[in-house]
Short mmCIF file of C-alpha atoms and ligand atoms in Angstrom, two decimals:
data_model
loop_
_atom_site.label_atom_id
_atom_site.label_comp_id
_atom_site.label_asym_id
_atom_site.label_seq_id
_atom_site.Cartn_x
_atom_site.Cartn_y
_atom_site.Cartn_z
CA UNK J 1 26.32 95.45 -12.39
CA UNK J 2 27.96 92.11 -12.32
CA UNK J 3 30.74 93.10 -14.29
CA UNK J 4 31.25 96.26 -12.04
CA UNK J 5 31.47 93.83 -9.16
CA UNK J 6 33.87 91.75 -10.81
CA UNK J 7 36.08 94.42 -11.33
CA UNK J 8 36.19 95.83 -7.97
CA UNK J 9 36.94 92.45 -6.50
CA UNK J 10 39.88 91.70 -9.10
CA UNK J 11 41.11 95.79 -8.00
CA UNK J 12 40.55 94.93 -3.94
CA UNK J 13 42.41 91.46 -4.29
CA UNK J 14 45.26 93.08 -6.01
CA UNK J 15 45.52 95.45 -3.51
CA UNK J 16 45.66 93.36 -0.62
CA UNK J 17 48.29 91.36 -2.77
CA UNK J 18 50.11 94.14 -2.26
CA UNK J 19 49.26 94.92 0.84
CA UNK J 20 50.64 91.50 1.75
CA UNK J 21 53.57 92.11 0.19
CA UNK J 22 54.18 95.60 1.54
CA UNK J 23 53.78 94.40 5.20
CA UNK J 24 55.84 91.16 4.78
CA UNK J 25 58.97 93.91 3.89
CA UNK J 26 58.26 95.81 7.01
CA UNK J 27 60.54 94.78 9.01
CA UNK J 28 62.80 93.75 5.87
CA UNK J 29 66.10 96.27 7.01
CA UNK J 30 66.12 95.08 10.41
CA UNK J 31 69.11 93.63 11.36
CA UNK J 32 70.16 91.46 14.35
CA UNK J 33 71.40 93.73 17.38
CA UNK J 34 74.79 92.91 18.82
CA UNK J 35 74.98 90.59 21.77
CA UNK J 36 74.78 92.59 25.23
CA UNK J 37 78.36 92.11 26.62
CA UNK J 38 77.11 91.09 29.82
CA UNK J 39 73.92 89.40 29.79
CA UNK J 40 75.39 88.21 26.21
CA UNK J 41 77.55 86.01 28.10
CA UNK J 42 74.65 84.72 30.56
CA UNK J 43 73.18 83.12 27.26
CA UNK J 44 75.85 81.69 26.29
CA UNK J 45 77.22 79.81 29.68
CA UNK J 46 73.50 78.75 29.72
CA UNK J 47 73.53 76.78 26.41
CA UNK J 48 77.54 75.41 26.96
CA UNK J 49 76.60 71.49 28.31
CA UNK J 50 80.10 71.52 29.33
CA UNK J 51 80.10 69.73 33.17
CA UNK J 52 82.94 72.04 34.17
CA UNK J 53 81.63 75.26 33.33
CA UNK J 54 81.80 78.48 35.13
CA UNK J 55 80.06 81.55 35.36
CA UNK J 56 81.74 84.54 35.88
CA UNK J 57 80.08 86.64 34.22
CA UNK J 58 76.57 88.73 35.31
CA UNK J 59 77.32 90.15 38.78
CA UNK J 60 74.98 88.66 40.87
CA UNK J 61 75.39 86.69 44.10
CA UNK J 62 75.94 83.09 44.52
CA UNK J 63 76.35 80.91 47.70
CA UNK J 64 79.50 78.67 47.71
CA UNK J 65 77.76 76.24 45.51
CA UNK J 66 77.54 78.33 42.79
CA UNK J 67 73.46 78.99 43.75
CA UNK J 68 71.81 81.72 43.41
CA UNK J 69 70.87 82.95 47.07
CA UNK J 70 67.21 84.29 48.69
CA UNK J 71 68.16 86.06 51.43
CA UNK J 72 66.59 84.86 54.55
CA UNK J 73 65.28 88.39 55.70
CA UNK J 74 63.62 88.34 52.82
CA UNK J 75 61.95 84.64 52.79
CA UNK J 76 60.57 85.92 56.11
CA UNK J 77 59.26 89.05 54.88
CA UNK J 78 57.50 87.14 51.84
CA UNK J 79 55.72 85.29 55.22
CA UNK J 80 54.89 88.37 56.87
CA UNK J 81 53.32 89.79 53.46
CA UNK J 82 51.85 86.76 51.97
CA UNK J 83 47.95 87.28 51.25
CA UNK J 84 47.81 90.18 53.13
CA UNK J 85 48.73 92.54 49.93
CA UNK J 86 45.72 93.35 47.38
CA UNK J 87 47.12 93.79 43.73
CA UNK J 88 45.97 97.49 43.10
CA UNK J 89 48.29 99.74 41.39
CA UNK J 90 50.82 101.92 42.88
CA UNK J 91 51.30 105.76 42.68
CA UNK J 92 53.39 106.90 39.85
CA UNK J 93 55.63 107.59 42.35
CA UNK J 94 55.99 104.05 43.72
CA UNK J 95 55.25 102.96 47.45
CA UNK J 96 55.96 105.76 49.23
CA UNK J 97 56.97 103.43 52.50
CA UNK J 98 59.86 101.86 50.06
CA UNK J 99 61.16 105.40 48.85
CA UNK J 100 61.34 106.56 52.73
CA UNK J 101 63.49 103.71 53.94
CA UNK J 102 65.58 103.94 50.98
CA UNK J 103 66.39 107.35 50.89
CA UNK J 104 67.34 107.04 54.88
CA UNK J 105 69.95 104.34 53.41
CA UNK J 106 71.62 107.16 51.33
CA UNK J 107 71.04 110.33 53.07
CA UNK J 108 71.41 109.25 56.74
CA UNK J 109 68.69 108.01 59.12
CA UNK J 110 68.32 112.07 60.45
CA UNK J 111 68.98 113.79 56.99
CA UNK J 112 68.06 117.09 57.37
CA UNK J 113 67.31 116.64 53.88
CA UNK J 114 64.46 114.11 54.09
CA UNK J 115 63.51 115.68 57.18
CA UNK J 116 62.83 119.54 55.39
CA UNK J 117 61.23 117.68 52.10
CA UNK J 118 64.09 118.83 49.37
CA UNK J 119 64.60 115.21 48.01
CA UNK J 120 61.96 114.14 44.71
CA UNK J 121 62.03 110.61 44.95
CA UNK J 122 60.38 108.30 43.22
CA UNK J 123 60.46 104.18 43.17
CA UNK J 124 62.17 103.15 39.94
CA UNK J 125 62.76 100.23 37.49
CA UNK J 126 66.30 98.98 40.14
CA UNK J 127 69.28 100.81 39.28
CA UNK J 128 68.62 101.00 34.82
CA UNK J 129 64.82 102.28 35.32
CA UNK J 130 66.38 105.13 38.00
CA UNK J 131 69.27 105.92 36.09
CA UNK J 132 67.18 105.72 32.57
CA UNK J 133 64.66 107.83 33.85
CA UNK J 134 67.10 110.36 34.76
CA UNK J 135 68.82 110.33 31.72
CA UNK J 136 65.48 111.37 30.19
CA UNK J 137 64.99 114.34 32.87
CA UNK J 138 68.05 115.61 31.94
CA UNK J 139 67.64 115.38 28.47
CA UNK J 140 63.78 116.90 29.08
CA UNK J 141 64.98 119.98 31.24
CA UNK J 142 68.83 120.41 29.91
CA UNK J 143 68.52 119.65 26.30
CA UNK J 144 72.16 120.69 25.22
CA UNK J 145 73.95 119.03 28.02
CA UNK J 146 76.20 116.09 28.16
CA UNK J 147 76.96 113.43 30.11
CA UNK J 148 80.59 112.85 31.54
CA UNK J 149 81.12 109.01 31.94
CA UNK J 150 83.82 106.93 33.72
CA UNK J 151 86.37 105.17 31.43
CA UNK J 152 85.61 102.13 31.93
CA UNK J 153 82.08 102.30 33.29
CA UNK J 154 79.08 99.54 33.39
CA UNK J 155 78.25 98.73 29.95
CA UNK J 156 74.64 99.93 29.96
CA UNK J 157 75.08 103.56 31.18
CA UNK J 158 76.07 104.11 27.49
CA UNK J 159 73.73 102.50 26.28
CA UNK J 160 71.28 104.32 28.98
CA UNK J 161 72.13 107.69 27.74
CA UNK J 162 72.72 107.07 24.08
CA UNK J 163 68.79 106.48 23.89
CA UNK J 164 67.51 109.11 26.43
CA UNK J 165 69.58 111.18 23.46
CA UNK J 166 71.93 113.02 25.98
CA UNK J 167 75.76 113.62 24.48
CA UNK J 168 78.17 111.40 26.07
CA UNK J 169 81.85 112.41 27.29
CA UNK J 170 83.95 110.53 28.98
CA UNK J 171 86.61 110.97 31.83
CA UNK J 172 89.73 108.75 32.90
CA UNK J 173 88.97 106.80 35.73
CA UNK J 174 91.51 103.52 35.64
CA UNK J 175 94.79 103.18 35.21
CA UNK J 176 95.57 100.31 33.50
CA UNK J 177 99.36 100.09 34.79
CA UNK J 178 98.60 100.25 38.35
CA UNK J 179 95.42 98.60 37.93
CA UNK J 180 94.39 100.88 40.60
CA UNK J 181 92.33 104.95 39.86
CA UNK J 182 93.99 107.52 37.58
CA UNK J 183 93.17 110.27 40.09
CA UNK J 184 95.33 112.99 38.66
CA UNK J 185 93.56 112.05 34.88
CA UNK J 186 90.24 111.97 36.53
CA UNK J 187 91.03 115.55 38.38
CA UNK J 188 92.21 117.26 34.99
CA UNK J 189 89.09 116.54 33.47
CA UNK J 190 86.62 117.52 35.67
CA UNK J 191 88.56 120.83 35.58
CA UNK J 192 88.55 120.81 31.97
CA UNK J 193 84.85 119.99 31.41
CA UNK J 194 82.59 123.24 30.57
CA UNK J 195 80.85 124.41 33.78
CA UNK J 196 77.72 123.02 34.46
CA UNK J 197 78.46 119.62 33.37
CA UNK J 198 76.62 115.93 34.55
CA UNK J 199 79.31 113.98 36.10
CA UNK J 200 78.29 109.91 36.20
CA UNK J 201 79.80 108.60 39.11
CA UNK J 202 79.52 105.13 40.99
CA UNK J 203 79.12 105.63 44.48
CA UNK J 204 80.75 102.64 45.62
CA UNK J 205 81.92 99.29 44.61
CA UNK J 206 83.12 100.29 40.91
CA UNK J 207 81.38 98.44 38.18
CA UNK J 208 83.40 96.76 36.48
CA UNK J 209 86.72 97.86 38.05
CA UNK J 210 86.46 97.47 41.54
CA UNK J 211 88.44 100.62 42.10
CA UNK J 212 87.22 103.46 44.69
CA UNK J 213 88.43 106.35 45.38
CA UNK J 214 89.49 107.09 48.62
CA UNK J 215 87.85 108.80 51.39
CA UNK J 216 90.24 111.90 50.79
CA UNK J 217 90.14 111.30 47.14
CA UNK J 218 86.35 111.72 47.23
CA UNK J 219 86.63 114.93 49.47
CA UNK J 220 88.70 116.67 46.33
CA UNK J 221 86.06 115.12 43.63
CA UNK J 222 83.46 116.96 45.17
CA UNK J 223 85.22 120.11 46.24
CA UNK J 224 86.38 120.17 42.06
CA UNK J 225 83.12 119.14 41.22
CA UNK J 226 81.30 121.90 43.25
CA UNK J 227 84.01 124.75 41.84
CA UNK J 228 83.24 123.95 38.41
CA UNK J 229 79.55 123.87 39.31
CA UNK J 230 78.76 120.23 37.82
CA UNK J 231 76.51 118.38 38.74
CA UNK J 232 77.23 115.26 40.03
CA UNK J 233 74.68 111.90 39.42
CA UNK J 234 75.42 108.75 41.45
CA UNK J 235 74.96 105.09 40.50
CA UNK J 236 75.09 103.26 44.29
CA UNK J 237 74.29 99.73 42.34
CA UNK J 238 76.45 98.06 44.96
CA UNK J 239 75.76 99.46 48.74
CA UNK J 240 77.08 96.86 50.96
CA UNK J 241 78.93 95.40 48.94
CA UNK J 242 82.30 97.44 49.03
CA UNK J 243 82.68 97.01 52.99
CA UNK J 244 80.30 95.37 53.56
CA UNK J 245 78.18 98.11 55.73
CA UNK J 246 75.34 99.68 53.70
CA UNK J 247 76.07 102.92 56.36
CA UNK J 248 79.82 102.94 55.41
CA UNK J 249 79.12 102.33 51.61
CA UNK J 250 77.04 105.52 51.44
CA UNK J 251 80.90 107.59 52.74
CA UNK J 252 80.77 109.28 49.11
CA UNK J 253 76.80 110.86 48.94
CA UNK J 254 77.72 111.95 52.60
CA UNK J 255 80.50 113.63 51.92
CA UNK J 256 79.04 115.62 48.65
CA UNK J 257 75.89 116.64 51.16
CA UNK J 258 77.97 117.61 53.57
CA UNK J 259 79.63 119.88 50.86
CA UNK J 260 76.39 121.50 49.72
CA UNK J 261 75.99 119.89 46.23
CA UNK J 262 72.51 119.26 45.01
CA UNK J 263 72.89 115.71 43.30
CA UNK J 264 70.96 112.88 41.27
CA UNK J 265 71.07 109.11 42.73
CA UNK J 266 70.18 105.71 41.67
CA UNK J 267 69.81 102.85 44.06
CA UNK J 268 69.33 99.32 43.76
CA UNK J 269 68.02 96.40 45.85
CA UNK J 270 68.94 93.49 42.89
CA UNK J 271 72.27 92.87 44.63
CA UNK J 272 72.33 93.58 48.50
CA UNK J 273 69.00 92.40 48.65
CA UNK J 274 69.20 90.00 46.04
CA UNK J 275 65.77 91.15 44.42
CA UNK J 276 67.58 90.96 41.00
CA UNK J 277 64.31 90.28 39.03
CA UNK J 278 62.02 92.07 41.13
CA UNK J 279 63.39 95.15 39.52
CA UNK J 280 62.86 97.21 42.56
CA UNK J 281 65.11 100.38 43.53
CA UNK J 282 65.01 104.25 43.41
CA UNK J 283 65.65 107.84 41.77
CA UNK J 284 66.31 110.49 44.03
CA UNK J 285 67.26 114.24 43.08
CA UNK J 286 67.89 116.56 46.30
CA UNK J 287 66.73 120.20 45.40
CA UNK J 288 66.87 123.66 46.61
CA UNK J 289 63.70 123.30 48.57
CA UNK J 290 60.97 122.10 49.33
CA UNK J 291 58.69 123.44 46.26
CA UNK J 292 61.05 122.81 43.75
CA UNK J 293 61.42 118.86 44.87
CA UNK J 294 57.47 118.78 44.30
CA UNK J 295 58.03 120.22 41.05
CA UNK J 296 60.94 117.79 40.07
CA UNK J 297 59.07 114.75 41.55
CA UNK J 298 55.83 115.56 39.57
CA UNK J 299 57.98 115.81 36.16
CA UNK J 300 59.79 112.15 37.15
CA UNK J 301 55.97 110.85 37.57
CA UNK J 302 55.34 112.25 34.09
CA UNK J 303 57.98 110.53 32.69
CA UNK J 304 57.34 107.31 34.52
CA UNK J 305 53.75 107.76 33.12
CA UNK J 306 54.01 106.69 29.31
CA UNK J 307 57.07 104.51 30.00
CA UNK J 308 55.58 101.73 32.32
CA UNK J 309 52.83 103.88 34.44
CA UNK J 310 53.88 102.92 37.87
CA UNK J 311 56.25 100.61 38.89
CA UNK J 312 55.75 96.60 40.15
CA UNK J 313 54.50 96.69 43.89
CA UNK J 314 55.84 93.04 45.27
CA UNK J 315 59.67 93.92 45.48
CA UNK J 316 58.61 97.18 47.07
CA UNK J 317 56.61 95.28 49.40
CA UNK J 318 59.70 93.19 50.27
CA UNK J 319 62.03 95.88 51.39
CA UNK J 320 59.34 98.14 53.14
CA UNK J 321 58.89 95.41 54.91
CA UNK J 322 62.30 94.53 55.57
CA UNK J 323 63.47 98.05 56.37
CA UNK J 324 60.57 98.97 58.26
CA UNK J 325 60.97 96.11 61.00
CA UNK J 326 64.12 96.67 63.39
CA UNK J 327 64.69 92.53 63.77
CA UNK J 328 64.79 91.70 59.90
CA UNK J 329 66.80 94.96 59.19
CA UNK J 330 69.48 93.68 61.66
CA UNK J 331 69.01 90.49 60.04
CA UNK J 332 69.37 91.91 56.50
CA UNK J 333 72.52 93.75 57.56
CA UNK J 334 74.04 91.03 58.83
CA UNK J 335 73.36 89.07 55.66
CA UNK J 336 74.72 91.94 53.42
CA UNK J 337 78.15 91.63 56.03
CA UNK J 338 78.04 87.41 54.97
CA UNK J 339 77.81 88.51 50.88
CA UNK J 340 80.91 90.62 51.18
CA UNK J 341 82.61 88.52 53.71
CA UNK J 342 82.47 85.88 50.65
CA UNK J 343 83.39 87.31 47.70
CA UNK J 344 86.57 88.78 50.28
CA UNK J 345 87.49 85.63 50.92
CA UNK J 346 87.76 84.24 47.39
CA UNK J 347 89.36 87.32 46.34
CA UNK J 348 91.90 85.89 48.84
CA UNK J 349 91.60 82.41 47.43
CA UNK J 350 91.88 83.18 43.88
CA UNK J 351 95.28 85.07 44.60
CA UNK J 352 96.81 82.90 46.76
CA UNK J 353 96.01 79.79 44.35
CA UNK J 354 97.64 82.33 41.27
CA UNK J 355 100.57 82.29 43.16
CA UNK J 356 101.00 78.99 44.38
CA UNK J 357 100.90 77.84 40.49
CA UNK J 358 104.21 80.22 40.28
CA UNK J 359 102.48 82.71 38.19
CA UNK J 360 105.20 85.50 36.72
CA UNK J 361 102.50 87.94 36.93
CA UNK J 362 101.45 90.35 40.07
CA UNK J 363 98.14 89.34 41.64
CA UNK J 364 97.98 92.19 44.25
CA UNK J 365 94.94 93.72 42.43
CA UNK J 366 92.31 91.03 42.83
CA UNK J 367 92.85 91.67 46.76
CA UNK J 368 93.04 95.24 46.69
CA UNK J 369 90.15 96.14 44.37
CA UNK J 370 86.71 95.86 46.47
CA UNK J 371 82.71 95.16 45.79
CA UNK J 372 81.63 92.56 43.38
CA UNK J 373 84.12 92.45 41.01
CA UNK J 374 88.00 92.12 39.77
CA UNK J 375 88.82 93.92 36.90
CA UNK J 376 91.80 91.39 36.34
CA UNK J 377 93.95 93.02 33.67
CA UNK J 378 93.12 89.73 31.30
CA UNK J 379 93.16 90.62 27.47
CA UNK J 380 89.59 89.85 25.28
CA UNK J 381 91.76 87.19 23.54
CA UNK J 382 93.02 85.73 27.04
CA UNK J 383 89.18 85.87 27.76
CA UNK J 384 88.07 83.76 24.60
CA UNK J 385 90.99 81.31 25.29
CA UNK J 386 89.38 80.78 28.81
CA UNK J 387 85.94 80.51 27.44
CA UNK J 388 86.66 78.34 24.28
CA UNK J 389 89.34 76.04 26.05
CA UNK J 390 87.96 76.07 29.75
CA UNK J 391 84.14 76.88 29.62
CA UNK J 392 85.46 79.63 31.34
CA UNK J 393 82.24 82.72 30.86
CA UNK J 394 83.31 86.33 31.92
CA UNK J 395 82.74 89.83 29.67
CA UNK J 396 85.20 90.62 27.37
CA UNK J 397 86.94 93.65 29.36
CA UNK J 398 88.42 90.88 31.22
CA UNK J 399 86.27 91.36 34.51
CA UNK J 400 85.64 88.70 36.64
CA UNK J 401 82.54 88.56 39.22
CA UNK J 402 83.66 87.29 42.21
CA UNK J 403 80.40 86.50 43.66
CA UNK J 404 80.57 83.26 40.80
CA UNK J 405 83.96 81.81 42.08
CA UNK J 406 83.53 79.35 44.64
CA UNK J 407 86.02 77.05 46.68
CA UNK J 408 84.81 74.55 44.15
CA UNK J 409 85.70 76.45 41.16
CA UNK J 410 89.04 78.51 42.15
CA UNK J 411 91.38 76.17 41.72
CA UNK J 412 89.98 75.59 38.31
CA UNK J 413 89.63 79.20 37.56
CA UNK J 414 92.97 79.94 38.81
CA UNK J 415 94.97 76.72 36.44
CA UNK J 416 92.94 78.40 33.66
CA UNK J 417 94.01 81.85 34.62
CA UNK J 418 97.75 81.13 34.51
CA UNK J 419 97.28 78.66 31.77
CA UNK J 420 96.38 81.90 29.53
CA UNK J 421 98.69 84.01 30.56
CA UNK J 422 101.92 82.60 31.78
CA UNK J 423 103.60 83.29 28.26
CA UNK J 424 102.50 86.78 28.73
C1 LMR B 1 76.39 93.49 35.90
O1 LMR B 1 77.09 94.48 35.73
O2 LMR B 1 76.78 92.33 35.63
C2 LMR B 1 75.01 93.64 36.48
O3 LMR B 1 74.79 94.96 36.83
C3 LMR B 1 73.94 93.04 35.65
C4 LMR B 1 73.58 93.87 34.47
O4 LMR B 1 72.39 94.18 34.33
O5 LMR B 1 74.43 94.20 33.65
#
């Protein structure tokens, strides 16, 4: 009996040797992922102790300091809403008071659209948990299709699509000799894409380019678009921020309505209301009625369900209260106006200081691209040389966030600029 005992503990404790063993190799093969190119170089202005450093990097807001900014519309609506909320969950769905006032920002205060009940919306992760959980509709309810992206687009909608598993195709957007859109490129292939294909477009404010196509421009997109019978999916990260009007950002969705499409949009609060980390915006899909958005909207709750269950209900809170009250909308407005009004005037800045330092190179761009950022023709090496020799931090596709340069730092930024590139 003893003996039998023995034995069986000698057999047990060599198997959980090598038990140990087996789960100490388990994650053995994993290997260290690549830096994200944007948030990548976030980390690494952070741990530079250089005094002069600059961030140019993330697009996000800062004040003329260099600070990050709360706006005051919403400081006040964080009074208004302070102890009054309780900390139950939200619908799948989201606050349904948030997804009303943000849909009226996109589809017009009267949209017949909201008003007859053919949009499924649903409050979403900001701009990646709308545009992820699209990606993943798609995928659910068109299997075989692909995805037409911009060339270049925001770094994550690759990475958005590659793991919702949807096939990605691209489509010439810039032109890297006029710096400005390669319209008849971009035309071409959205008549040479099969029929019936997802088209990713950015509504306004062009991440990372800064280049928009123009009213008429956008008026032959859609009519193409709608002949080939695509389907076209906006990303409106950025509404505000290319005029500065949220009304006149929202020219492109208005003029695809207007032309009958049915369409998929992602919105975001993180930059024109500076809610960055309260992760709160919105996925909308306008239907053929009012059934089928019921349908759709049920599916998107599905999805939402095993992902993260229902979204976080403070940022909501935030904007429903914001957009709800006539006085801090006005006020909110005229705070989006003061964001663009900025980053305008040190597009201005940066230029004019390029040009005083006798650079041999055109500058025109940096004023006539629009939103948050310059896409400023600057090669990855130029781009290291700025980092490594000037504590310079910007992404590697050369694009510079404007919302980071400051009267403090462009002078700097500009010395650094033509520094780099003068022998070019
Ligand atoms: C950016 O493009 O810098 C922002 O949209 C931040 C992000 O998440 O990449």
């Amino acid at each position: 009996m003893a003996m039998r005992s023995l034995i069986s503990e000698r057999v047990s404790c060599r198997s959980s040797v090598l038990g140990a063993r087996w789960m100490s190799s388990w994650w053995r093969n994993v290997e260290p992922a690549p830096k994200d190119p944007i948030l990548g170089v976030t980390e690494a202005f952070l741990a530079d102790p250089s005094p002069d450093k600059v961030n140019v990097g993330v697009g996000a807001y800062r004040d003329d300091n260099g600070k990050p900014v709360v706006l005051e519309c919403v400081r006040e609506a964080e009074r208004r809403i302070a102890g009054t909320a309780n900390m139950e969950y939200l619908p799948m769905g989201g606050s349904v008071k948030m997804v009303e006032e943000t849909l009226k920002l996109a589809y017009g205060d009267n949209s017949e659209f909201i008003k007859d009940k053919r949009i499924a919306a649903v409050q979403s992760l900001s701009g990646t948990g709308a545009c992820r959980l699209f990606a993943d509709f798609q995928k659910r309810f068109h299997p075989d299709s692909q995805i037409y992206i911009p060339v270049p687009t925001w770094s994550n909608h690759h990475n958005i699509w590659r793991d919702a598993h949807v096939t990605q195709r691209t489509f010439h957007y810039y032109h890297p000799g006029t710096k400005g859109l390669d319209f008849a490129a971009l035309m071409d292939d959205i008549k040479n894409a099969p029929n019936g294909s997802f088209f990713l477009l950015h509504a306004c404010a062009h991440n990372p380019t800064g280049v928009d196509p123009s009213e008429e421009q956008w008026k032959e997109i859609s009519y193409q678009i709608k002949a080939k019978g695509h389907f076209p999916f906006f990303d409106m990260a950025y509404q505000g921020f290319a005029s500065g009007d949220p009304e006149r950002d929202a020219k492109a969705i208005r003029i695809f309505l207007k032309d009958g499409h049915l369409l998929g949009l992602a919105q975001s609060y993180a930059k024109n209301m500076g809610l960055y980390g309260q992760r709160v915006g919105c996925l909308s899909v306008l239907c053929e009625d009012e059934k089928q958005a019921v349908a759709v909207k049920s599916q998107l709750q599905q999805l939402a369900r095993p992902m993260y269950s229902n979204p976080p209900v403070h940022g909501a809170l935030i904007v429903s209260t914001i957009l709800g009250d006539a006085e801090l909308k006005k006020l909110w407005l005229k705070e989006v106006q003061g964001m663009a009004d900025r980053i305008i005037g040190m597009r201005t800045a940066l230029r004019e200081n390029l040009e005083e330092l006798g650079s041999p190179l055109s500058w025109k761009h940096i004023t006539n691209q629009i939103g948050m950022f310059c896409y400023s023709g600057l090669t990855p090496e130029q781009v290291d040389r700025l980092t490594n020799e000037y504590h310079i931090y910007m992404t590697r596709n050369g694009r510079i966030s404007m919302a980071g340069v400051t009267t403090g730092n462009v002078g700097y930024l500009a010395n650094a600029v033509h520094e780099v590139t003068k022998s070019t």
